[in-house]
Coordinates of C-alpha atoms in Angstrom, one line a residue:
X1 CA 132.2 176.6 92.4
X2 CA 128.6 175.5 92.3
X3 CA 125.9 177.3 90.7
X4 CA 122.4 177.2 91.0
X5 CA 120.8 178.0 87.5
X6 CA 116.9 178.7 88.1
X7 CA 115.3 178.2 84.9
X8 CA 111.7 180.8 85.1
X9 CA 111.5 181.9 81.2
X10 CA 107.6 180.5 80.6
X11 CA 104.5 182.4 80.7
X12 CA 102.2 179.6 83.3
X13 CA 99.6 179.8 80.6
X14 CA 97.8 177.1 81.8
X15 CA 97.4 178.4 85.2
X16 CA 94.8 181.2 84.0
X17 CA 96.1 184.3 85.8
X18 CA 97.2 187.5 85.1
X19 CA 100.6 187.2 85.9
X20 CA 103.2 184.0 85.1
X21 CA 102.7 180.7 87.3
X22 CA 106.1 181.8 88.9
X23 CA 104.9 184.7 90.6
X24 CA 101.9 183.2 91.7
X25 CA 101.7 183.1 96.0
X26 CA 102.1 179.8 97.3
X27 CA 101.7 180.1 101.3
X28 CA 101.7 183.8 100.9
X29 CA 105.4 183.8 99.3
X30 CA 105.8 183.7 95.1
X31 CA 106.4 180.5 93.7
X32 CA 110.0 181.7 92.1
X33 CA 110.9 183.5 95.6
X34 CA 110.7 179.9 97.7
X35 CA 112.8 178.3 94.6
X36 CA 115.7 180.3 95.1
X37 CA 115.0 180.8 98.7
X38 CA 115.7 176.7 98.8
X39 CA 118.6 177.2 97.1
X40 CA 120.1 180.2 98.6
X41 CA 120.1 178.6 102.2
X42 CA 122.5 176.3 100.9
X43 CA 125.8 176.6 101.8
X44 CA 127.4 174.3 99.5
X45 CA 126.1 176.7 96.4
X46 CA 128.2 179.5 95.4
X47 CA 126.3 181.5 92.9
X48 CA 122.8 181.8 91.3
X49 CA 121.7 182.4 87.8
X50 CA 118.1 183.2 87.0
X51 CA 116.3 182.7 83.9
X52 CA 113.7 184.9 83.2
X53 CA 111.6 186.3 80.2
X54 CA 112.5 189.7 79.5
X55 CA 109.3 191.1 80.2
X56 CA 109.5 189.9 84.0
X57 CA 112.8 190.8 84.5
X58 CA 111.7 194.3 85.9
X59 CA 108.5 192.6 87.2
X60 CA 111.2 190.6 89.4
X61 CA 113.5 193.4 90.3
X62 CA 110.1 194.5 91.8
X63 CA 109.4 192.3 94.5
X64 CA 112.6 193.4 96.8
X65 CA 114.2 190.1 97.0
X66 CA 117.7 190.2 97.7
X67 CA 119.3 187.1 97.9
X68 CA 122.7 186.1 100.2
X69 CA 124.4 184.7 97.3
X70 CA 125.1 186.2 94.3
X71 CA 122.2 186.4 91.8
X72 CA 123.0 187.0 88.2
X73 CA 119.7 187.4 86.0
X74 CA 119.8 186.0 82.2
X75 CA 117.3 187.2 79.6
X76 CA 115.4 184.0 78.4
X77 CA 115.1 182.6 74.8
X78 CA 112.2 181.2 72.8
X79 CA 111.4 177.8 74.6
X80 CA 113.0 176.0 77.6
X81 CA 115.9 174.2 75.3
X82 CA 118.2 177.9 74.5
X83 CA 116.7 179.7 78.1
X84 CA 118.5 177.0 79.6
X85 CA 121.5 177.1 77.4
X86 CA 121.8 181.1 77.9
X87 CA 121.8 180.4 82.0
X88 CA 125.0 178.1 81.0
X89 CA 126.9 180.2 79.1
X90 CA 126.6 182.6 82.2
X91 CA 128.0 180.1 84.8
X92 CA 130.3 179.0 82.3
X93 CA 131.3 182.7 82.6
X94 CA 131.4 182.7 86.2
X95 CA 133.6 179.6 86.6
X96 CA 134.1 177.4 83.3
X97 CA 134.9 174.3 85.7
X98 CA 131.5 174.8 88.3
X99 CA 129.0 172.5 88.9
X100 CA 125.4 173.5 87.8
X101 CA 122.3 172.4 89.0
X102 CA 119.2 173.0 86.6
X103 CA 116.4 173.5 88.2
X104 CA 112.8 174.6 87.4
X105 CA 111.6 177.8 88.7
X106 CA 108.5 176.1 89.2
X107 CA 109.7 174.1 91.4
X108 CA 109.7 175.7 95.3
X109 CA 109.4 172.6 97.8
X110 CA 113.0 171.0 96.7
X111 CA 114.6 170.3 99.5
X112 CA 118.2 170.9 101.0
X113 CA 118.9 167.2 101.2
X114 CA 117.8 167.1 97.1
X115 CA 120.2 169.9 96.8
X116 CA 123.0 168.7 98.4
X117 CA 122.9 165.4 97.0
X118 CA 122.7 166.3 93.7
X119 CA 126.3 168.2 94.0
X120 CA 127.9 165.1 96.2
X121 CA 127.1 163.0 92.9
X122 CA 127.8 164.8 90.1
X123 CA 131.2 165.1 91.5
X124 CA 131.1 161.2 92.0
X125 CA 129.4 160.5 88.9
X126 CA 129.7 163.4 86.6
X127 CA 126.0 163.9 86.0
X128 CA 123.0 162.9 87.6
X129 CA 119.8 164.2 88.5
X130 CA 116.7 163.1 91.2
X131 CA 114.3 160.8 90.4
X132 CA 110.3 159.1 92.0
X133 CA 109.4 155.5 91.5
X134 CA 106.2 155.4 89.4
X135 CA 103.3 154.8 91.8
X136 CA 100.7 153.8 88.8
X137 CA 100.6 151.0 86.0
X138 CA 102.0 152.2 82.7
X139 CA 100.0 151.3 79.6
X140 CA 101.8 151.9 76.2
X141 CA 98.6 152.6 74.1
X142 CA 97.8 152.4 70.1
X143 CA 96.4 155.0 67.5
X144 CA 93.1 153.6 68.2
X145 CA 92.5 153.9 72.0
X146 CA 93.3 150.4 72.9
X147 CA 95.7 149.2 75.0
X148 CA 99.2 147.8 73.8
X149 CA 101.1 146.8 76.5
X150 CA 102.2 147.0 80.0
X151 CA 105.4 148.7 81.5
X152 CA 107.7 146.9 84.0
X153 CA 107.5 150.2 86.6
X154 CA 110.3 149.1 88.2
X155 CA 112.4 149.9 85.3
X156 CA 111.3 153.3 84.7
X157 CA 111.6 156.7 86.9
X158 CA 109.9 159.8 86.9
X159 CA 113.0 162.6 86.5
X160 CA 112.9 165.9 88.3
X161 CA 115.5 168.7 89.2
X162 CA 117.5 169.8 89.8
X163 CA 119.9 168.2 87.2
X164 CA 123.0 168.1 87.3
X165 CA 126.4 168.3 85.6
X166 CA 129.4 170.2 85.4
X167 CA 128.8 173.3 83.1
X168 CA 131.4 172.9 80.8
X169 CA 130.2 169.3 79.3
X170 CA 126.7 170.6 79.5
X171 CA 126.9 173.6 77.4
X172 CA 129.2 171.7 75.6
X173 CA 126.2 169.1 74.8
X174 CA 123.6 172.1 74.3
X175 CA 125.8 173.9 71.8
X176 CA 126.4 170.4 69.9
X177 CA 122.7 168.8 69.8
X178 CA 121.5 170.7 66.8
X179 CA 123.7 169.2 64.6
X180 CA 122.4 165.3 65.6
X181 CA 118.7 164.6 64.5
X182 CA 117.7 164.0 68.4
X183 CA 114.3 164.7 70.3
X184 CA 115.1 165.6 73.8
X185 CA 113.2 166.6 76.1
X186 CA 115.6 167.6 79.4
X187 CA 118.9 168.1 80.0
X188 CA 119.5 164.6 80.9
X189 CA 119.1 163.6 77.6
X190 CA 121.8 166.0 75.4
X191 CA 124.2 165.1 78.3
X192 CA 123.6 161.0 77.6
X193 CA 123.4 161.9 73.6
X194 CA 127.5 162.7 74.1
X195 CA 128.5 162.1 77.2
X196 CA 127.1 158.7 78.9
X197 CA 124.6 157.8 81.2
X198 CA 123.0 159.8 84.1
X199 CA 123.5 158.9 88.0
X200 CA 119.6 159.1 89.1
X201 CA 119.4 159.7 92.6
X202 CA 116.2 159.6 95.1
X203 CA 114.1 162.8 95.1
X204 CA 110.5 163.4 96.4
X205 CA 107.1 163.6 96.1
X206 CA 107.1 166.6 97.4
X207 CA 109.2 168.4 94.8
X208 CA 106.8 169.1 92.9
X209 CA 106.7 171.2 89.0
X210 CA 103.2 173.7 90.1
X211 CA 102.1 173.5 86.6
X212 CA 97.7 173.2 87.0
X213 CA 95.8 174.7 90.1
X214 CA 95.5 171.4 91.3
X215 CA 99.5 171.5 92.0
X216 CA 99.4 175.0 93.6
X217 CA 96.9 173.6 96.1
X218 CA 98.9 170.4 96.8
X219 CA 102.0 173.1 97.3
X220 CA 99.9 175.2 100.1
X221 CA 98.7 171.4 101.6
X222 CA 102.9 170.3 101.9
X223 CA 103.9 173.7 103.4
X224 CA 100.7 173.9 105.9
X225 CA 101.9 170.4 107.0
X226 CA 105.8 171.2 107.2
X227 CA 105.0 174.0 109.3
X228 CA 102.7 171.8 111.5
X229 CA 105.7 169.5 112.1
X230 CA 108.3 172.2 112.5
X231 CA 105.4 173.6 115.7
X232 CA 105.6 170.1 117.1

């Protein structure tokens, strides 16, 4: 079984609106809807588990969507780290030996080819997860302003979503971090604190997190274009 588990438990603070950045219009369609849209037209995924604070839960319920593949909604926790580890125990539920893909809500333009490739190597590799080349110079920079050093960019990648893993190692990894003194940020990090390293695979510019106004713009500029080339 694979399972797409849509992580939407944040407020969009920094977006200055009413309502969460998730629910915001993008092209006329909410941010959340084209997420699981992109993953719902795949045929390869079995199963979807949504995320979502429990004050938006009924906001969701609201908007009519009704997905092709099952959609299971999970109440959210306090920050990203146990929303995402409440989705697992779900599809660990649904099939204990799946394949989930973790993927930000906020994250509607990931494509089917991003999708699919992210299934075809876990199952080679175990994990792995999409990835951009830098496109600027990296400084490392001191307490007082001043530059340190320069990064090698072609040794470092920018990492997106979805990742990927099966479920059982993952929640496996989520349930054990806590008791190692580890800062990690994503999910690719608790799988390589126990598990080994991550397969990172080529994703896009275009998959974008919409985090600022700026990125809801870009989002509107990448669909007016994809629907200019789909015209041609």
């Amino acid at each position: 079984m694979v399972i797409g588990l849509i992580v939407s438990g944040g407020k969009g603070l920094r977006m200055g609106s009413e309502v969460p950045k998730q629910f915001l219009p993008v092209h006329g369609v909410p941010i959340l809807l084209r997420t699981l849209m992109a993953f719902d037209e795949v045929e390869t995924v079995d199963a979807l588990v949504l995320v979502l604070g429990r004050d938006f839960i009924e906001y969701f319920k609201g908007l009519g969507y009704t997905p092709v593949k099952p959609l299971y909604i999970v109440e959210a926790g306090e920050e990203r780290f146990s929303s995402v580890q409440n989705g697992l125990k779900k599809a660990y539920e649904l099939d204990p030996e799946s394949v989930v893909l973790i993927h930000d809500g906020v994250r509607p333009l990931v494509s089917r080819r991003i999708i699919e490739d992210g299934i075809t190597y876990t199952r080679r590799h175990r994990a792995a997860a999409c990835s951009v080349a830098l496109k600027d110079t990296v400084k490392s920079v001191g307490c007082d302003g001043f530059s340190t050093g320069t990064l090698e960019r072609e040794k470092y990648r920018l990492i997106q979503t979805p990742q990927c893993f099966f479920t059982k190692e993952i929640l496996s990894g989520h349930e054990r971090i806590q008791e190692i003194e580890k800062q990690v940020t994503d999910d690719t990090a608790v799988y390589e604190a126990f598990f080994g390293s991550v397969y990172l695979y080529e994703g896009s510019y275009e998959n974008l997190k919409v985090t600022t106004p700026e990125d809801l713009l870009l989002a509107e500029a990448i669909l007016n274009n994809r629907e200019i080339e789909n015209c041609k």
